[in-house]
Each structure stands twice: as C-alpha cells, then as structure tokens.
Tab-separated table of C-alpha atoms and ligand atoms in Angstrom:
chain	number	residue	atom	x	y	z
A	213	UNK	CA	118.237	93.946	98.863
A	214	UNK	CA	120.595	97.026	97.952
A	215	UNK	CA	118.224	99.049	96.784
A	216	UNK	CA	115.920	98.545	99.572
A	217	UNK	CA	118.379	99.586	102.571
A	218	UNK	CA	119.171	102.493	100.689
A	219	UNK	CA	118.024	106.396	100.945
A	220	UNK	CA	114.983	106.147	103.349
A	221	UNK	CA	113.243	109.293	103.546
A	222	UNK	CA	111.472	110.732	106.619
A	223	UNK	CA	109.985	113.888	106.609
A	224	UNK	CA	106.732	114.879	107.798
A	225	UNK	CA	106.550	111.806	108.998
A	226	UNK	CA	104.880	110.547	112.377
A	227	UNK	CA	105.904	107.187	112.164
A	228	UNK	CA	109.447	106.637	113.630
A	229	UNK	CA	111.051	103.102	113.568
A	230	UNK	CA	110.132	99.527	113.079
A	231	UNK	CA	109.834	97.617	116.633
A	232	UNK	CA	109.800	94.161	117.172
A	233	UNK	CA	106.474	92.803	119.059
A	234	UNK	CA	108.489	90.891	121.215
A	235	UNK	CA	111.432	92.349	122.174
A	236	UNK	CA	110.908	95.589	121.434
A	237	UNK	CA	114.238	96.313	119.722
A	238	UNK	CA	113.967	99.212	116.953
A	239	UNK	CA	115.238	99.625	113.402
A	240	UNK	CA	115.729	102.008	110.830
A	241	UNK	CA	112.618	102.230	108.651
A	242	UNK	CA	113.803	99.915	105.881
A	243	UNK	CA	112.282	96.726	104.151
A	244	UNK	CA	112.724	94.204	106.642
A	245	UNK	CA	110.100	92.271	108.605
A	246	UNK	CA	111.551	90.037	111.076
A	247	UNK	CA	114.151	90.911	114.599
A	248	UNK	CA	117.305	90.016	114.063
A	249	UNK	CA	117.901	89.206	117.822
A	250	UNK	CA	114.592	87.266	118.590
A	251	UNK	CA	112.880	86.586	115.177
A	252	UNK	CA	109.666	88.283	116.566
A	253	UNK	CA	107.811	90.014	113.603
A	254	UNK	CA	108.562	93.898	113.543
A	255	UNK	CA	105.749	96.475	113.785
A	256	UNK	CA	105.679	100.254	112.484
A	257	UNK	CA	105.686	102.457	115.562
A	258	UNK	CA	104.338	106.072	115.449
A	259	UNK	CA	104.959	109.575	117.966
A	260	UNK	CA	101.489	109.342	119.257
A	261	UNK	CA	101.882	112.719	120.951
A	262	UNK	CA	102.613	114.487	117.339
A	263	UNK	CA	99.433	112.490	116.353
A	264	UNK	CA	97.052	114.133	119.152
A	265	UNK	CA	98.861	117.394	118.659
A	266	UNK	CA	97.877	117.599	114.865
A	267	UNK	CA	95.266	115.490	113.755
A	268	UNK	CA	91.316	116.249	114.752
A	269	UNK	CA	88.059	114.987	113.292
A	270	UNK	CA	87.545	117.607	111.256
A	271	UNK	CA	91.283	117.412	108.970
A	272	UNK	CA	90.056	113.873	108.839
A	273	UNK	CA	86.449	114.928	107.141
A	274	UNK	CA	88.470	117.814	104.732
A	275	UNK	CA	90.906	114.329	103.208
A	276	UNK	CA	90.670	112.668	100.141
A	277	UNK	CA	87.755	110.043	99.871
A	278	UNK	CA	90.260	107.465	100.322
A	279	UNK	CA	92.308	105.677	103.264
A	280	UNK	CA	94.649	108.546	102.677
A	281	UNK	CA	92.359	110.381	104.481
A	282	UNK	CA	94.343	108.914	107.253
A	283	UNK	CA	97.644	109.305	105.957
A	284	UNK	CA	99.299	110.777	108.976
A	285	UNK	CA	98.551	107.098	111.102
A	286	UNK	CA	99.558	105.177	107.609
A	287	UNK	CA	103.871	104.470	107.327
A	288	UNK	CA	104.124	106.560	104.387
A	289	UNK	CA	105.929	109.934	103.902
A	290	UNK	CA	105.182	111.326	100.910
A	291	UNK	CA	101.958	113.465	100.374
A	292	UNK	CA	101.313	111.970	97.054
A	293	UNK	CA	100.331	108.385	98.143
A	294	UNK	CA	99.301	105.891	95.084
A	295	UNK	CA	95.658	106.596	95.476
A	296	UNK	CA	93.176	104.721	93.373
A	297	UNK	CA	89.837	105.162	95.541
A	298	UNK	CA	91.007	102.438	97.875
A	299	UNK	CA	88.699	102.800	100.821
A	300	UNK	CA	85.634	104.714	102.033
A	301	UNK	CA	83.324	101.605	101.577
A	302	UNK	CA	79.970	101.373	102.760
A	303	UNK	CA	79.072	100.515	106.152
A	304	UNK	CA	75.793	99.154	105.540
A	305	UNK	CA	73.069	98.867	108.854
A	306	UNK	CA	71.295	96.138	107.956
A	307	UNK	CA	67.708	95.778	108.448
A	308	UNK	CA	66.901	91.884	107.403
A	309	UNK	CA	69.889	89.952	107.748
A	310	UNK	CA	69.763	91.849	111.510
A	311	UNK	CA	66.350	90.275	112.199
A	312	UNK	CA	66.810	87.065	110.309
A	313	UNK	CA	69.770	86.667	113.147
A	314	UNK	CA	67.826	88.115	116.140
A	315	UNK	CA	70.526	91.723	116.313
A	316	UNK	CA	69.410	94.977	116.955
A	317	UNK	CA	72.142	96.741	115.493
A	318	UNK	CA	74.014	94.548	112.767
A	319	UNK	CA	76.105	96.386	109.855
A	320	UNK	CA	78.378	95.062	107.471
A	321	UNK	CA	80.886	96.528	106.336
A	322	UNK	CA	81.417	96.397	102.832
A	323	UNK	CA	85.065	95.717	101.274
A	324	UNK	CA	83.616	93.708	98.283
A	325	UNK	CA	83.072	96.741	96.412
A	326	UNK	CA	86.641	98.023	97.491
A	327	UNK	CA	88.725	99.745	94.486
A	328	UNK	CA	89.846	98.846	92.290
A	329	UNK	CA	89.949	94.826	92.490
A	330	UNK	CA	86.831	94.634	94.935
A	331	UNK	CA	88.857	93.073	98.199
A	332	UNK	CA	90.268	94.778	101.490
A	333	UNK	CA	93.686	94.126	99.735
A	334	UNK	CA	93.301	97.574	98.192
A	335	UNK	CA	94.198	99.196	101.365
A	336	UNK	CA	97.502	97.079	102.429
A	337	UNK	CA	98.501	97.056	99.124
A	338	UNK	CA	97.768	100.951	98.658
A	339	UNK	CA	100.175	101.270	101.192
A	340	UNK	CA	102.913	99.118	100.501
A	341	UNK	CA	103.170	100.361	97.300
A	342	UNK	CA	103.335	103.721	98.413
A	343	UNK	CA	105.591	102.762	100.861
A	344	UNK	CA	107.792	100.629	98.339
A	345	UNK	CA	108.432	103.759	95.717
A	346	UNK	CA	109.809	105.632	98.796
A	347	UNK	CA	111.882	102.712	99.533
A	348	UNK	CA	113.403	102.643	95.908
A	349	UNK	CA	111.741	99.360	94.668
A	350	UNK	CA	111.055	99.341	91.046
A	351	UNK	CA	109.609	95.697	91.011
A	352	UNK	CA	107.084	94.608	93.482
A	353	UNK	CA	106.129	91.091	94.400
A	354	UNK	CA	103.579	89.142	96.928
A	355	UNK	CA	102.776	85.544	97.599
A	356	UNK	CA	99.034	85.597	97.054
A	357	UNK	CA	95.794	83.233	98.246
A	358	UNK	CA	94.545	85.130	94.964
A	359	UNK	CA	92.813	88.455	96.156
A	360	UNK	CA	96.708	90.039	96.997
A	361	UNK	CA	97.628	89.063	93.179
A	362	UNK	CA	94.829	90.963	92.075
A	363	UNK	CA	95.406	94.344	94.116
A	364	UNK	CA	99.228	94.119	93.531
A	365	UNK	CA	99.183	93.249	90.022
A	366	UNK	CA	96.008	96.290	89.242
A	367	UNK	CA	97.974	98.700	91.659
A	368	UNK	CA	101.697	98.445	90.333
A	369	UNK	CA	99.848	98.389	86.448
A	370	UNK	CA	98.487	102.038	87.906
A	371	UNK	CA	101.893	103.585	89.399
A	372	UNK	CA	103.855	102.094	86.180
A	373	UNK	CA	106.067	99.255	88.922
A	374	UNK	CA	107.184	96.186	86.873
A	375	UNK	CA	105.277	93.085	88.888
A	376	UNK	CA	105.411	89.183	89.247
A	377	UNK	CA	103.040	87.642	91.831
A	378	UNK	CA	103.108	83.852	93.070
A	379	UNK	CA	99.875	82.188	93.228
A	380	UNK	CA	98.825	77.962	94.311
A	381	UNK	CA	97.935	76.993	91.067
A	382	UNK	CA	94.485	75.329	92.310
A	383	UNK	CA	92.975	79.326	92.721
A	384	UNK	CA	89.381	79.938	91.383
A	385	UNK	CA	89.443	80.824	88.140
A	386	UNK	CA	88.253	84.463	88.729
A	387	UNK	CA	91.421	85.010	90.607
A	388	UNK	CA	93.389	83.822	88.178
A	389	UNK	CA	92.056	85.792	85.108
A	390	UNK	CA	91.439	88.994	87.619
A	391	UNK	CA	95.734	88.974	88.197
A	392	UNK	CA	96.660	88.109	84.535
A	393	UNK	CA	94.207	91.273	82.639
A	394	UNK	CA	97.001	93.689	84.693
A	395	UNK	CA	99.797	92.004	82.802
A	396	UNK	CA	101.724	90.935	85.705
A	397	UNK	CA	104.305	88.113	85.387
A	398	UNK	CA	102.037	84.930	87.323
A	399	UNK	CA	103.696	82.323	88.633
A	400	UNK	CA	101.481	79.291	89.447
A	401	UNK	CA	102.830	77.230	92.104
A	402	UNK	CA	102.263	73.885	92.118
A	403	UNK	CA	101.583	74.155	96.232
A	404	UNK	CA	99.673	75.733	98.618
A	405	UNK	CA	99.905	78.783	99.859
A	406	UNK	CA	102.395	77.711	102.909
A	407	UNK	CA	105.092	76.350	100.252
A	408	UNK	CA	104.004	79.418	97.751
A	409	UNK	CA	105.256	81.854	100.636
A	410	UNK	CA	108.171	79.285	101.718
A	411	UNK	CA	109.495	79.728	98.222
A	412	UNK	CA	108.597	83.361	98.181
A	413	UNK	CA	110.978	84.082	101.117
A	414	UNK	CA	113.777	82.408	99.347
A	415	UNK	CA	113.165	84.969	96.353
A	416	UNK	CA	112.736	87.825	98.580
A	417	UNK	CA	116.727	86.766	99.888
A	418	UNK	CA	118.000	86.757	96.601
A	419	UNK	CA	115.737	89.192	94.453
A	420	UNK	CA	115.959	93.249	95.421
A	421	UNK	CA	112.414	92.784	94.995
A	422	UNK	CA	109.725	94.826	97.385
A	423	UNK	CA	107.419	91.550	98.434
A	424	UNK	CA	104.410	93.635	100.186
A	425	UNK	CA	103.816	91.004	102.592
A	426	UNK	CA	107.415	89.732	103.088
A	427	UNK	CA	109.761	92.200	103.442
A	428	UNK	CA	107.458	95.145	103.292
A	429	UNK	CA	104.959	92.985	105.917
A	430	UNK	CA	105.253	95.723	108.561
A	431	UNK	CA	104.132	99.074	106.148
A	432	UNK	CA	101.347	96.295	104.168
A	433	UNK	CA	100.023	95.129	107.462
A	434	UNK	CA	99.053	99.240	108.222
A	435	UNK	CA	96.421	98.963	105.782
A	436	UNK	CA	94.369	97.221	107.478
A	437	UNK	CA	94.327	99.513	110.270
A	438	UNK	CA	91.732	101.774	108.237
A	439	UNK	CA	89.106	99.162	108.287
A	440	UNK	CA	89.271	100.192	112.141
A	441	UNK	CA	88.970	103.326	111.401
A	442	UNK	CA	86.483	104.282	108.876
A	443	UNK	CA	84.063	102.394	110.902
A	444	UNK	CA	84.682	104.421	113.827
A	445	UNK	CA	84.377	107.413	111.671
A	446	UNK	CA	81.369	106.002	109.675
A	447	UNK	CA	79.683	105.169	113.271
A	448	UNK	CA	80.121	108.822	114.057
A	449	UNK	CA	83.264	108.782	115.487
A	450	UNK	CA	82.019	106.001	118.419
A	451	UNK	CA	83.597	102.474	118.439
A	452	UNK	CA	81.007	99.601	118.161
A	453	UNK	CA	80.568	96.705	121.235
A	454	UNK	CA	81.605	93.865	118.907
A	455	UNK	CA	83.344	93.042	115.248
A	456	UNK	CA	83.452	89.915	113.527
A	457	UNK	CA	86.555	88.948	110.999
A	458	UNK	CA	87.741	86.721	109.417
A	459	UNK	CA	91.542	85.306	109.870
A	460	UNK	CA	94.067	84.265	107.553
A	461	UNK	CA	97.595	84.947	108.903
A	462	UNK	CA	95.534	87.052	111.312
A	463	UNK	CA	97.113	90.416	110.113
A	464	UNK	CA	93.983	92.636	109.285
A	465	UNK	CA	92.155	90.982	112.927
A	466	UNK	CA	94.871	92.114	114.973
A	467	UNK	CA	94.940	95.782	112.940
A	468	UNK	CA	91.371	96.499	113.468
A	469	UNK	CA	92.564	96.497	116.721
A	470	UNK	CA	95.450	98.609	116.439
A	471	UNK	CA	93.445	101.218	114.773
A	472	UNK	CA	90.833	101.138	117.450
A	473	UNK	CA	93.358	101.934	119.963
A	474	UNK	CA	95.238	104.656	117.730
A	475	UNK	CA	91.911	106.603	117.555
A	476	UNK	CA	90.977	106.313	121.125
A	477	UNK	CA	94.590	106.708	122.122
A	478	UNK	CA	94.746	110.459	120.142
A	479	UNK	CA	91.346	111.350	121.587
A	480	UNK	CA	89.273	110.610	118.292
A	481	UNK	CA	86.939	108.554	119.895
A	482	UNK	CA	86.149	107.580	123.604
A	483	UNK	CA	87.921	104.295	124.716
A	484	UNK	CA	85.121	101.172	124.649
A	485	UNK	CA	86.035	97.757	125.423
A	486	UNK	CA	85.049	96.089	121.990
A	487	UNK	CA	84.833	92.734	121.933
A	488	UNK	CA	86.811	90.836	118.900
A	489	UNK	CA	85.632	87.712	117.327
A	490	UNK	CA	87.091	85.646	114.970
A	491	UNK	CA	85.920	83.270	111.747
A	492	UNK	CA	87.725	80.433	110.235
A	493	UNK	CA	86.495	77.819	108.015
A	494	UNK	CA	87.078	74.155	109.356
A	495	UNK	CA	88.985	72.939	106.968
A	496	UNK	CA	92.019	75.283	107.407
A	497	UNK	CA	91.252	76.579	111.664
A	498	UNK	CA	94.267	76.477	113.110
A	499	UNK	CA	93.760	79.637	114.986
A	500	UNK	CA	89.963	78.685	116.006
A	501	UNK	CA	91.497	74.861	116.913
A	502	UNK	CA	93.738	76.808	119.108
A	503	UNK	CA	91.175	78.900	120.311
A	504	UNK	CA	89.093	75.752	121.202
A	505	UNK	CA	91.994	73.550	123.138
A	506	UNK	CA	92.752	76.754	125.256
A	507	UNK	CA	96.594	76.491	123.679
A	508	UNK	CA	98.734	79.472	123.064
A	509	UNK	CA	100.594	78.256	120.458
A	510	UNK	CA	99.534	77.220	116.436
A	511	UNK	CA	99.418	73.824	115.326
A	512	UNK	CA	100.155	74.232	111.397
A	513	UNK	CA	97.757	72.345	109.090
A	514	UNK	CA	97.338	71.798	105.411
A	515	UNK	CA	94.149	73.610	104.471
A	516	UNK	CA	91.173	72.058	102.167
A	517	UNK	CA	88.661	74.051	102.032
A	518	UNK	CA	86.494	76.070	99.292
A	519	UNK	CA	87.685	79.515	101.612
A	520	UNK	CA	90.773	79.310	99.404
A	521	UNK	CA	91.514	83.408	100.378
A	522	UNK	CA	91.330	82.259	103.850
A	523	UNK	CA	93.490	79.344	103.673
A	524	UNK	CA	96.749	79.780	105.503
A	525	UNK	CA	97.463	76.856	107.279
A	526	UNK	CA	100.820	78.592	109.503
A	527	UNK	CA	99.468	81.592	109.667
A	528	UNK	CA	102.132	84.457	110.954
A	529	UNK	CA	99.531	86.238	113.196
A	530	UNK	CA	97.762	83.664	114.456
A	531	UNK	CA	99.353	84.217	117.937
A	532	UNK	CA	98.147	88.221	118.443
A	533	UNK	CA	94.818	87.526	117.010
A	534	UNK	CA	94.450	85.081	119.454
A	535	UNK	CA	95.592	86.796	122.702
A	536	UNK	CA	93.151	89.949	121.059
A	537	UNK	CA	89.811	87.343	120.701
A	538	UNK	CA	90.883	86.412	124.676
A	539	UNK	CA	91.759	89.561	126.142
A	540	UNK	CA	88.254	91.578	124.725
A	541	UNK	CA	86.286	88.847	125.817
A	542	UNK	CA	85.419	87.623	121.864
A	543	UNK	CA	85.369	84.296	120.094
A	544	UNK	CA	87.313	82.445	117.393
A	545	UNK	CA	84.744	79.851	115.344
A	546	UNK	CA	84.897	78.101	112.008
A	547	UNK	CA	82.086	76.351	110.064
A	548	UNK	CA	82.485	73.627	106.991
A	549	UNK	CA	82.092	74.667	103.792
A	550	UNK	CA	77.998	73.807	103.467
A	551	UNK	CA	77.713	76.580	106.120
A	552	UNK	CA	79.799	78.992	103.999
A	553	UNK	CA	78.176	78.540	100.828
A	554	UNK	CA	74.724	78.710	103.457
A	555	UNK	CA	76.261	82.228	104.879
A	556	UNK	CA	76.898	83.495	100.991
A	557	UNK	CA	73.134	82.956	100.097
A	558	UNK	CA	72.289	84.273	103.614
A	559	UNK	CA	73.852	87.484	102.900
A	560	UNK	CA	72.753	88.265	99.334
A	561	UNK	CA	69.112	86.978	99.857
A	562	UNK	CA	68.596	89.493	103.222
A	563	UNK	CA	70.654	92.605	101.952
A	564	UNK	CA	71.588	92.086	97.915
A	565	UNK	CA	75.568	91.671	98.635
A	566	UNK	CA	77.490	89.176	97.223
A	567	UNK	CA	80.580	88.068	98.502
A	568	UNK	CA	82.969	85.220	98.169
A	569	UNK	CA	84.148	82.725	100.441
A	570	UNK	CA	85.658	84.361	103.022
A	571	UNK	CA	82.598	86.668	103.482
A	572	UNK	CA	80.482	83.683	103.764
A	573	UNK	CA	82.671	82.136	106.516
A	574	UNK	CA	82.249	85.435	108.240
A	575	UNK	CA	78.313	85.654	107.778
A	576	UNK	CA	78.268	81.722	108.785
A	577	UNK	CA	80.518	82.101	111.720
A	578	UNK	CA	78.392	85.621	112.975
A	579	UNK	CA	75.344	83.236	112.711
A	580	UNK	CA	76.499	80.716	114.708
A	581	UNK	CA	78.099	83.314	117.946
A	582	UNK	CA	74.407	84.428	117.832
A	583	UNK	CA	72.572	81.452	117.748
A	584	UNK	CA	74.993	80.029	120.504
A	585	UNK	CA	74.221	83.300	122.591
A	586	UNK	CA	78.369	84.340	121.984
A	587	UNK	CA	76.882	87.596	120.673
A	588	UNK	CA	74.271	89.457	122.609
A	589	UNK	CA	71.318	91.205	120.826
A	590	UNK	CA	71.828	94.359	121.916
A	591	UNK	CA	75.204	94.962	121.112
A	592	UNK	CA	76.130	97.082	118.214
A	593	UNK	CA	78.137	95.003	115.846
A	594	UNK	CA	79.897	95.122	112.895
A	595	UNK	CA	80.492	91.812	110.107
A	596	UNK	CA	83.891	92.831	107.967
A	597	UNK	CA	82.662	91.471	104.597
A	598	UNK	CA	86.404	91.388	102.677
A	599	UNK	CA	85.522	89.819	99.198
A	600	UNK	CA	83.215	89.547	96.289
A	601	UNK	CA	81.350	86.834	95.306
A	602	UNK	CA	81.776	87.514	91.521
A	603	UNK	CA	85.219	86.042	91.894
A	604	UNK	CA	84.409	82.809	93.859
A	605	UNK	CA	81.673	81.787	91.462
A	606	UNK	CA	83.048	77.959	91.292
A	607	UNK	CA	82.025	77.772	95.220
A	608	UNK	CA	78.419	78.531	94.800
A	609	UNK	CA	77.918	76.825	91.824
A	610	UNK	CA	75.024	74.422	91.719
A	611	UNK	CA	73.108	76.214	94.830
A	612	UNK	CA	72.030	79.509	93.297
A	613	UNK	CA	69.173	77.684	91.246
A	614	UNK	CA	68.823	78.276	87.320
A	615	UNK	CA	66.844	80.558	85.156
A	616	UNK	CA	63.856	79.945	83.710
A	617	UNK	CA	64.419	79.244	80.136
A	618	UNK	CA	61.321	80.295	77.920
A	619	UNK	CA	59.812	81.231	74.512
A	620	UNK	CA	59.821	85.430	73.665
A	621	UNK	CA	56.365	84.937	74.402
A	622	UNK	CA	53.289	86.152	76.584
A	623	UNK	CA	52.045	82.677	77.151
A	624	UNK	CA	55.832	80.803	77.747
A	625	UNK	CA	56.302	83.883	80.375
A	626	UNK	CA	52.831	82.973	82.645
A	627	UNK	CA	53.660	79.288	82.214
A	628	UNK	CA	56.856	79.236	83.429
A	629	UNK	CA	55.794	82.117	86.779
A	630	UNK	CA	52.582	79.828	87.011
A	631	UNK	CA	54.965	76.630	87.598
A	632	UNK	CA	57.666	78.425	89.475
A	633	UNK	CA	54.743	79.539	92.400
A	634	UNK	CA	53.711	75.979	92.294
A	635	UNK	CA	57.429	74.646	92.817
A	636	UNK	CA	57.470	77.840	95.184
A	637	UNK	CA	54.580	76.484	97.378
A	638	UNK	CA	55.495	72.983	97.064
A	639	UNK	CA	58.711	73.966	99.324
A	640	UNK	CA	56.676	75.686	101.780
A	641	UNK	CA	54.654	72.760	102.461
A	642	UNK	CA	57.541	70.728	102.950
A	643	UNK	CA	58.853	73.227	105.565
A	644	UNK	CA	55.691	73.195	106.855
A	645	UNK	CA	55.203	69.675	107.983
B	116	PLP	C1	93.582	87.963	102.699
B	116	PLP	C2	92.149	87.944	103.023
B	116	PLP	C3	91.673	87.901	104.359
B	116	PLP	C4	92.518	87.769	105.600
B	116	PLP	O1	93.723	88.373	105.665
B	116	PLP	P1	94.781	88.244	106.843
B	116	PLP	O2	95.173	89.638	107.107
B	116	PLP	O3	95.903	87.427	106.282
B	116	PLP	O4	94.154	87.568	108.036
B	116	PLP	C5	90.305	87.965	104.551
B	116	PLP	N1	89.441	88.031	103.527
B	116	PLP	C6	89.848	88.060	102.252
B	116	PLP	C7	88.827	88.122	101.181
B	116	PLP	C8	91.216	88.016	101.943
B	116	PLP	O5	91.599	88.057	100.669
C-alpha cells in the first residue's frame, strides 16, 4: 500500500481525520478502514463549525446538478471531482402506490435511474474514486454483489483508472454483462459475496490497489450521505417523519442518517426526530433476525435469496443500523422472495418504475410496516428505491405475463383485445367470489 500512504493532500478541505466509531482514536486521512487499537471501523470526521460558517442553501442551489453539489460535506479535496451526473434523482410523490397502501404522503425516491449504471452506487463510487486519484491510486478495485462492479468498472472507464472487480459468479446475468461492456478485468468467484470480500481483503494486503469499499470504505461510505440530503433539499429543505431502506452491510442506512444530522447540525434544516426503518429479504436477515430477538450483536448467515444486491450475510454495519432503527423509534423487516417479486409489480403497476430486487424488498417490506400499523398514515415518508429492474430481469421472469402474439391484421388485433377482456373479467370474478 505505498502508494496509498503517500502525499495526502488537504486543502480547502473541511474534512479533517479518519476516527474510529468506537474508540474514537484519529488518523491521518489515508486509505485505511479499520483502528489499529480496537478494530472498530473508522469514519471521516469533518470541522462542522467551518461547515455552518460557509455553506447556506443558496451555494447549495448555485452547484453542479450532481452530489457535488455537496462537495464541501463529501471527503474529497479537489474542486474537480469525477462527475458523471451521479445524483439529483427524482423524488417522486406518489399518488397510487400512496393510496393502494393507505399513506398520505408516500414518495420514492428514485436511484434506479441514477448515472450512469442506474444504482445508488454512483454516488459512493463517485466519491471514492475521486477520493482514490487524490490518494495516488492508479488501479481501483471492489468486491461487488453486482451493482458496485457496474459503477466502478463505468466510473474508472470515465476517469481513464485501470480496474478489476470481484464478483460471486451466480450474479444475474445483467450484472454480469453491465461490468464486462466497461472493459474491466472480472473476476468471478466461485463464492458468495462473504468469501468474495474475505478474499478481497487478502488482495487489498498485498495489492497497492484502492478497493472502494475496503480500504477506501470510510471516503465510499460518504456517498451515501447525499441520499440524505437531496431529499431534504428536494422536500424543501424539511426532513421527512419516516424513511424506509434497504440493508446490506448497512452502510448507506446508517448514512442517511449521518447526512440528516450534518444538515440539521449546520442549520440547513430544522432538527426532526425521523424515524428509520429497515428492509431485508428473509433469506439473507441477519440484521432484521437481530432486530426481531432484541440481540445487539449479528449472527452471520449464508444468504439464498433472489435479492442477490442485498445479500450480505456478515454484514459490516449491521450493528449502527441497528442501534439507528432502535434509537428513532423505526423497524427492521424482511419478506421472502414471493413478496419481493409481489413489491416489484406493486411498484411499476401504481407509478411506472421498475426496479430490481432490492427495490422490491423495500416496496414489500414498506407494505407490510403499514399494513401492520408500524407506519402511521399521516406521516410523511420516503421509500429509497436503489436499483433497476432492467438488470434483475431473471427474478421476475414468468410473473410479468406475455404479449399477445397476433397477425398484422385488423381482425387478429380485436380478437386477441376481445379475448384478453374476457380473460380480464374472468379474474375479476374469481376475486369476486
Ligand atoms: C449495495 C446495495 C444496497 C445496500 O447497500 P449497503 O450500503 O451495503 O447496505 C441496496 N440496494 C442496492 C440496489 C445495492 O446495490
């Protein structure tokens, strides 16, 4: 790691050390992720005061239409970030999917049509690139559940970094073929994701290689923070009462957070308690098992599920997003697969978005806080939809229907509508008795 402990630059910069969440010791800010007295994970710290001092609403609203529109809270100090439109999604109120549930004020925000691979990767990989240039890394690395592959290997092609990603070789095969166009170097584990980052670690030892979510896991993890914020901004600069998310490691849950408490901390927006919820699917849940049996600790399990994005069975998180679901008074829940593929259709049918797996979890999980009373009507609340469905297609194959196949021809056309309204009614009945 020569390279990587060399020349740090810091000049404008308002973020000051890396801190360990448990100890609290501090470090220089160089590409290392884990305290060398305690082994607690190390967290980018920031001079808060500078922050209020020079950042307002309004040099916000005059940024780029990108997350670097929040550059000064991001762990980067150069003013020419790698910025590829990462960011700015739409936070969409919904109108039907709010009713179909029973909210009155339901939005989702949208990170499936993030830039430029169409997950919330784009952010925390935005920045750890950024941040990995500074640091002198000329190849870049991650061990991916598929959606990280894509972002690193797309956003490295763009700033000209040399890349090789690790992947479980089971990944849909959208994932696969969405990491490969960049020209990466892919290496398919035979593994899942737990021994695909096991082995990662190992590389990161030996390699001088910048692994955004191993050794540059503190500056990546700051990404996420702008999902927090944008929506705050996007809700004109008020927090909502309650956001649903779903967890993997349980980095971008517990950064929401984070940036919550930035903006209210600097005076952007008025303090709120918001309440944080959580969204697993059951066949990888150790956080929502945990959640359940009132532990404070993680179980590890070995994940089968179809939420392969989601699927971190140890995840490295799992402990903060916890304590954040129990201290605002949220919820961590996880529903089988059926329920996901149900909480895909849900979504596109009622607002015309299509997202993958983990979305569905989220939409499946949101259904079920509602339905159990977890979420009340009247709170204003906000779904994080991370993924698009285009490149999960194996999971809801079989359940979207087919076309209807016909002659170019007047009469095949009102045959084919004529039997469809029939098949169309025929359902109704059944639902009706
Ligand atoms: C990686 C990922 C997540 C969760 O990320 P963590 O920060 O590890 O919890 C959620 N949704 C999608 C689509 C992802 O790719």
């Amino acid at each position: 790691m020569t390279q990587a402990i060399a020349n740090q630059t810091k000049t404008n910069a308002t973020f000051r050390a890396l801190k360990c969440k448990e100890c609290g010791a501090e470090y220089e800010l160089q590409a290392m992720h884990v305290c060398e007295y305690c082994f607690g994970p190390l967290e980018v710290a920031y001079d808060y005061n500078v922050l209020r001092d020079t950042v307002t609403r309004e040099s916000i609203q005059k940024g780029p239409h990108s997350i670097w529109r929040y550059r000064p809270f991001l762990p980067v100090a150069t003013d020419n970030p790698i910025d590829v439109g990462t960011g700015l999604t739409p936070l969409v109120r919904t109108n039907r999917l709010a009713r179909r549930l029973g909210l009155k004020k339901l939005y989702i925000k949208n990170d499936a049509v993030n830039m430029p691979t169409l997950s919330f990767k784009d952010r925390v990989v935005s920045v750890a690139l950024t941040r990995a240039r500074e640091l002198g890394f000329t190849t870049v690395s991650c061990a991916s559940t598929g959606n990280l592959a894509n972002s690193t290997a797309a956003i490295a092609a763009h700033a000209g970094l040399d890349c090789c990603v690790f992947i479980p070789a089971d990944l849909e095969a959208g994932k696969v073929l969405g990491t490969l166009i960049y020209s990466p170097t892919v290496m398919a584990v035979q593994g899942n994701y737990d021994q695909v980052n096991r082995l990662c670690s190992e590389v990161a030892n030996t390699y001088g290689w910048g692994f955004v979510n191993i050794n540059l896991r503190p500056y990546y993890s700051e990404g996420s923070k702008t999902l927090g914020y944008e929506v705050a901004e996007q809700l004109g600069w008020e927090l909502p009462d309650h956001v649903v998310a779903p967890l993997a490691s349980g980095s971008l849950f517990t950064k929401i957070y984070k940036g919550f408490q930035e903006f209210t901390e600097v005076g952007l927006v008025e303090g709120k308690h918001v309440r944080f919820s959580g969204a697993q699917a059951d066949g990888c849940s150790p956080i929502a098992q945990a959640y359940r049996e009132n532990r404070d600790f993680i179980k590890p399990v070995k994940p089968s599920t179809i939420a392969k994005s989601i699927a971190i069975g140890n995840p490295a998180d799992g402990v903060y997003a916890l304590d954040i679901a129990r201290k605002t008074n949220g919820n961590i829940e996880s529903v089988s697969d059926p329920e996901i593929i149900e909480g895909i259709k849900l979504l596109a049918e009622t607002e015309g978005i299509f997202t993958e797996t983990a979305g569905g979890t989220t939409i499946a999980v949101l259904k079920k806080l509602v339905e159990a009373g977890k979420i009340d009507p009247e709170e204003t609340t906000v779904a994080y939809i991370t993924g698009n469905g285009l490149k999960t297609q194996e999971a809801v194959q079989g359940y979207a229907g087919e076309p209807l196949t016909i002659e170019p021809k007047l009469d095949s056309f009102e045959r084919a509508l004529e039997r469809s309204r029939t098949l169309e009614r025929l359902d109704w009945q059944q639902v009706l008795v």
